[in-house]
mmCIF file of C-alpha atoms in Angstrom:
data_model
loop_
_atom_site.group_PDB
_atom_site.id
_atom_site.type_symbol
_atom_site.label_atom_id
_atom_site.label_comp_id
_atom_site.label_asym_id
_atom_site.label_seq_id
_atom_site.Cartn_x
_atom_site.Cartn_y
_atom_site.Cartn_z
ATOM 1 C CA GLN D 1 9.171 17.333 1.368
ATOM 2 C CA VAL D 2 7.731 13.995 0.252
ATOM 3 C CA GLN D 3 4.119 13.174 -0.460
ATOM 4 C CA LEU D 4 2.404 9.837 -1.035
ATOM 5 C CA VAL D 5 -1.068 9.879 -2.550
ATOM 6 C CA GLU D 6 -3.254 6.771 -2.656
ATOM 7 C CA SER D 7 -6.222 6.176 -4.910
ATOM 8 C CA GLY D 8 -8.527 3.375 -5.960
ATOM 9 C CA GLY D 9 -10.419 2.624 -2.787
ATOM 10 C CA GLY D 10 -14.163 2.316 -2.598
ATOM 11 C CA LEU D 11 -17.122 0.084 -1.865
ATOM 12 C CA VAL D 12 -17.146 -3.387 -3.373
ATOM 13 C CA GLN D 13 -19.179 -6.544 -2.856
ATOM 14 C CA PRO D 14 -17.612 -9.690 -1.422
ATOM 15 C CA GLY D 15 -15.727 -11.532 -4.132
ATOM 16 C CA GLY D 16 -15.050 -8.340 -6.042
ATOM 17 C CA SER D 17 -11.781 -6.675 -6.964
ATOM 18 C CA LEU D 18 -10.087 -3.332 -6.495
ATOM 19 C CA ARG D 19 -6.747 -1.948 -7.589
ATOM 20 C CA LEU D 20 -5.040 0.590 -5.356
ATOM 21 C CA SER D 21 -2.264 2.861 -6.507
ATOM 22 C CA CYS D 22 0.134 5.142 -4.677
ATOM 23 C CA ALA D 23 2.537 7.636 -6.190
ATOM 24 C CA ALA D 24 5.394 9.250 -4.291
ATOM 25 C CA SER D 25 6.529 12.737 -5.224
ATOM 26 C CA GLY D 26 8.682 15.540 -3.894
ATOM 27 C CA SER D 27 12.367 15.812 -3.070
ATOM 28 C CA ILE D 28 13.137 12.161 -3.731
ATOM 29 C CA SER D 29 16.602 10.894 -4.458
ATOM 30 C CA SER D 30 15.755 7.208 -4.268
ATOM 31 C CA ILE D 31 13.251 4.784 -2.770
ATOM 32 C CA ALA D 32 14.383 1.583 -1.076
ATOM 33 C CA GLY D 33 10.972 0.000 -0.800
ATOM 34 C CA MET D 34 7.257 0.592 -1.010
ATOM 35 C CA GLY D 35 4.271 -1.220 0.339
ATOM 36 C CA TRP D 36 0.847 -1.251 1.915
ATOM 37 C CA TYR D 37 -0.521 -1.417 5.430
ATOM 38 C CA ARG D 38 -4.107 -1.328 6.608
ATOM 39 C CA GLN D 39 -6.008 -0.424 9.733
ATOM 40 C CA ALA D 40 -9.515 -1.551 10.577
ATOM 41 C CA PRO D 41 -11.629 0.263 13.191
ATOM 42 C CA GLY D 42 -10.395 -0.544 16.677
ATOM 43 C CA LYS D 43 -7.480 -2.569 15.338
ATOM 44 C CA GLN D 44 -3.740 -2.102 15.087
ATOM 45 C CA ARG D 45 -2.156 -1.160 11.806
ATOM 46 C CA GLU D 46 -0.949 -4.292 10.060
ATOM 47 C CA LEU D 47 1.262 -5.096 7.128
ATOM 48 C CA VAL D 48 -0.516 -6.110 3.939
ATOM 49 C CA ALA D 49 2.246 -6.360 1.362
ATOM 50 C CA THR D 50 5.672 -4.857 0.779
ATOM 51 C CA MET D 51 8.070 -4.807 -2.147
ATOM 52 C CA PRO D 52 11.612 -3.721 -1.321
ATOM 53 C CA ASN D 53 14.110 -3.139 -4.099
ATOM 54 C CA SER D 54 15.623 -6.530 -3.300
ATOM 55 C CA GLY D 55 12.494 -8.144 -4.696
ATOM 56 C CA ASN D 56 11.756 -10.087 -1.509
ATOM 57 C CA LEU D 57 7.984 -9.743 -1.505
ATOM 58 C CA ASN D 58 6.219 -9.959 1.811
ATOM 59 C CA TYR D 59 2.496 -10.649 2.202
ATOM 60 C CA ALA D 60 0.259 -11.036 5.182
ATOM 61 C CA ALA D 61 -0.956 -14.616 5.435
ATOM 62 C CA SER D 62 -4.550 -13.418 5.267
ATOM 63 C CA VAL D 63 -4.095 -11.908 1.793
ATOM 64 C CA LYS D 64 -1.606 -14.288 0.206
ATOM 65 C CA GLY D 65 -2.969 -15.702 -3.019
ATOM 66 C CA ARG D 66 -5.576 -12.946 -3.320
ATOM 67 C CA PHE D 67 -3.539 -9.724 -3.347
ATOM 68 C CA THR D 68 -0.606 -8.804 -5.559
ATOM 69 C CA VAL D 69 1.814 -5.938 -4.956
ATOM 70 C CA SER D 70 3.780 -4.426 -7.820
ATOM 71 C CA ARG D 71 5.851 -1.328 -8.496
ATOM 72 C CA ASP D 72 6.630 0.999 -11.337
ATOM 73 C CA PHE D 73 10.111 2.125 -10.363
ATOM 74 C CA ALA D 74 10.285 4.874 -12.986
ATOM 75 C CA LYS D 75 7.082 6.449 -11.662
ATOM 76 C CA ASN D 76 7.784 5.922 -7.942
ATOM 77 C CA THR D 77 4.464 4.137 -7.802
ATOM 78 C CA VAL D 78 3.243 1.034 -5.995
ATOM 79 C CA TYR D 79 0.061 -0.891 -6.759
ATOM 80 C CA LEU D 80 -2.050 -3.365 -4.865
ATOM 81 C CA GLN D 81 -4.317 -5.620 -6.888
ATOM 82 C CA MET D 82 -6.966 -7.035 -4.564
ATOM 83 C CA ASN D 83 -9.065 -9.959 -5.741
ATOM 84 C CA SER D 84 -11.640 -12.160 -4.020
ATOM 85 C CA LEU D 85 -12.259 -9.460 -1.460
ATOM 86 C CA LYS D 86 -13.802 -10.402 1.863
ATOM 87 C CA PRO D 87 -15.635 -8.299 4.456
ATOM 88 C CA GLU D 88 -12.657 -8.713 6.772
ATOM 89 C CA ASP D 89 -10.547 -6.809 4.239
ATOM 90 C CA THR D 90 -12.482 -3.658 5.135
ATOM 91 C CA ALA D 91 -9.995 -1.074 6.388
ATOM 92 C CA VAL D 92 -8.188 2.122 5.584
ATOM 93 C CA TYR D 93 -5.254 1.194 3.393
ATOM 94 C CA TYR D 94 -2.064 3.203 3.758
ATOM 95 C CA CYS D 95 0.801 3.396 1.322
ATOM 96 C CA THR D 96 4.327 3.603 2.709
ATOM 97 C CA ALA D 97 7.732 4.254 1.196
ATOM 98 C CA GLU D 98 11.269 4.287 2.509
ATOM 99 C CA VAL D 99 12.672 7.438 0.928
ATOM 100 C CA LYS D 100 16.081 9.022 0.613
ATOM 101 C CA THR D 101 15.595 12.718 -0.062
ATOM 102 C CA VAL D 102 17.687 14.858 -2.362
ATOM 103 C CA VAL D 103 19.292 16.766 0.512
ATOM 104 C CA GLY D 104 19.358 13.883 2.999
ATOM 105 C CA VAL D 105 17.392 15.723 5.646
ATOM 106 C CA GLY D 106 13.954 14.186 5.951
ATOM 107 C CA SER D 107 14.967 10.742 4.743
ATOM 108 C CA GLY D 108 12.996 7.892 6.241
ATOM 109 C CA ASP D 109 9.573 6.298 6.107
ATOM 110 C CA TYR D 110 6.675 8.239 4.625
ATOM 111 C CA TRP D 111 2.973 7.476 4.660
ATOM 112 C CA GLY D 112 0.024 8.346 2.508
ATOM 113 C CA GLN D 113 -3.230 9.759 3.815
ATOM 114 C CA GLY D 114 -5.044 6.455 3.417
ATOM 115 C CA THR D 115 -7.831 5.236 1.184
ATOM 116 C CA GLN D 116 -10.962 3.503 2.448
ATOM 117 C CA VAL D 117 -11.782 0.012 1.232
ATOM 118 C CA THR D 118 -15.182 -1.314 2.250
ATOM 119 C CA VAL D 119 -16.271 -4.840 1.353
ATOM 120 C CA SER D 120 -19.969 -5.328 1.983
ATOM 121 C CA SER D 121 -23.093 -6.635 0.325
#
């Protein structure tokens, strides 16, 4: 019904940068918000950054000032620019979107498959 595909993850040294992208496709009528979560081994999934249509950006305190979330509304795409990366940023990063489908059935939150970000020297 709805698919979210992330890309841009990889291995980077501390202090480096990565840019993640996530595109939503399928039977989409509208999207109310998009954002990013991450999950490190043995840890709970946590919010990284979200951008609802209201424009009220939300960042985790640990990434504020280093990460920037943005959206291309026409392309149903969300980005995460990650600068000054630290080893503690290592995690699988998941894209999420609140989606209203064309037919209504299946509306709700959708998740991508995740993309691995590893910060290590």
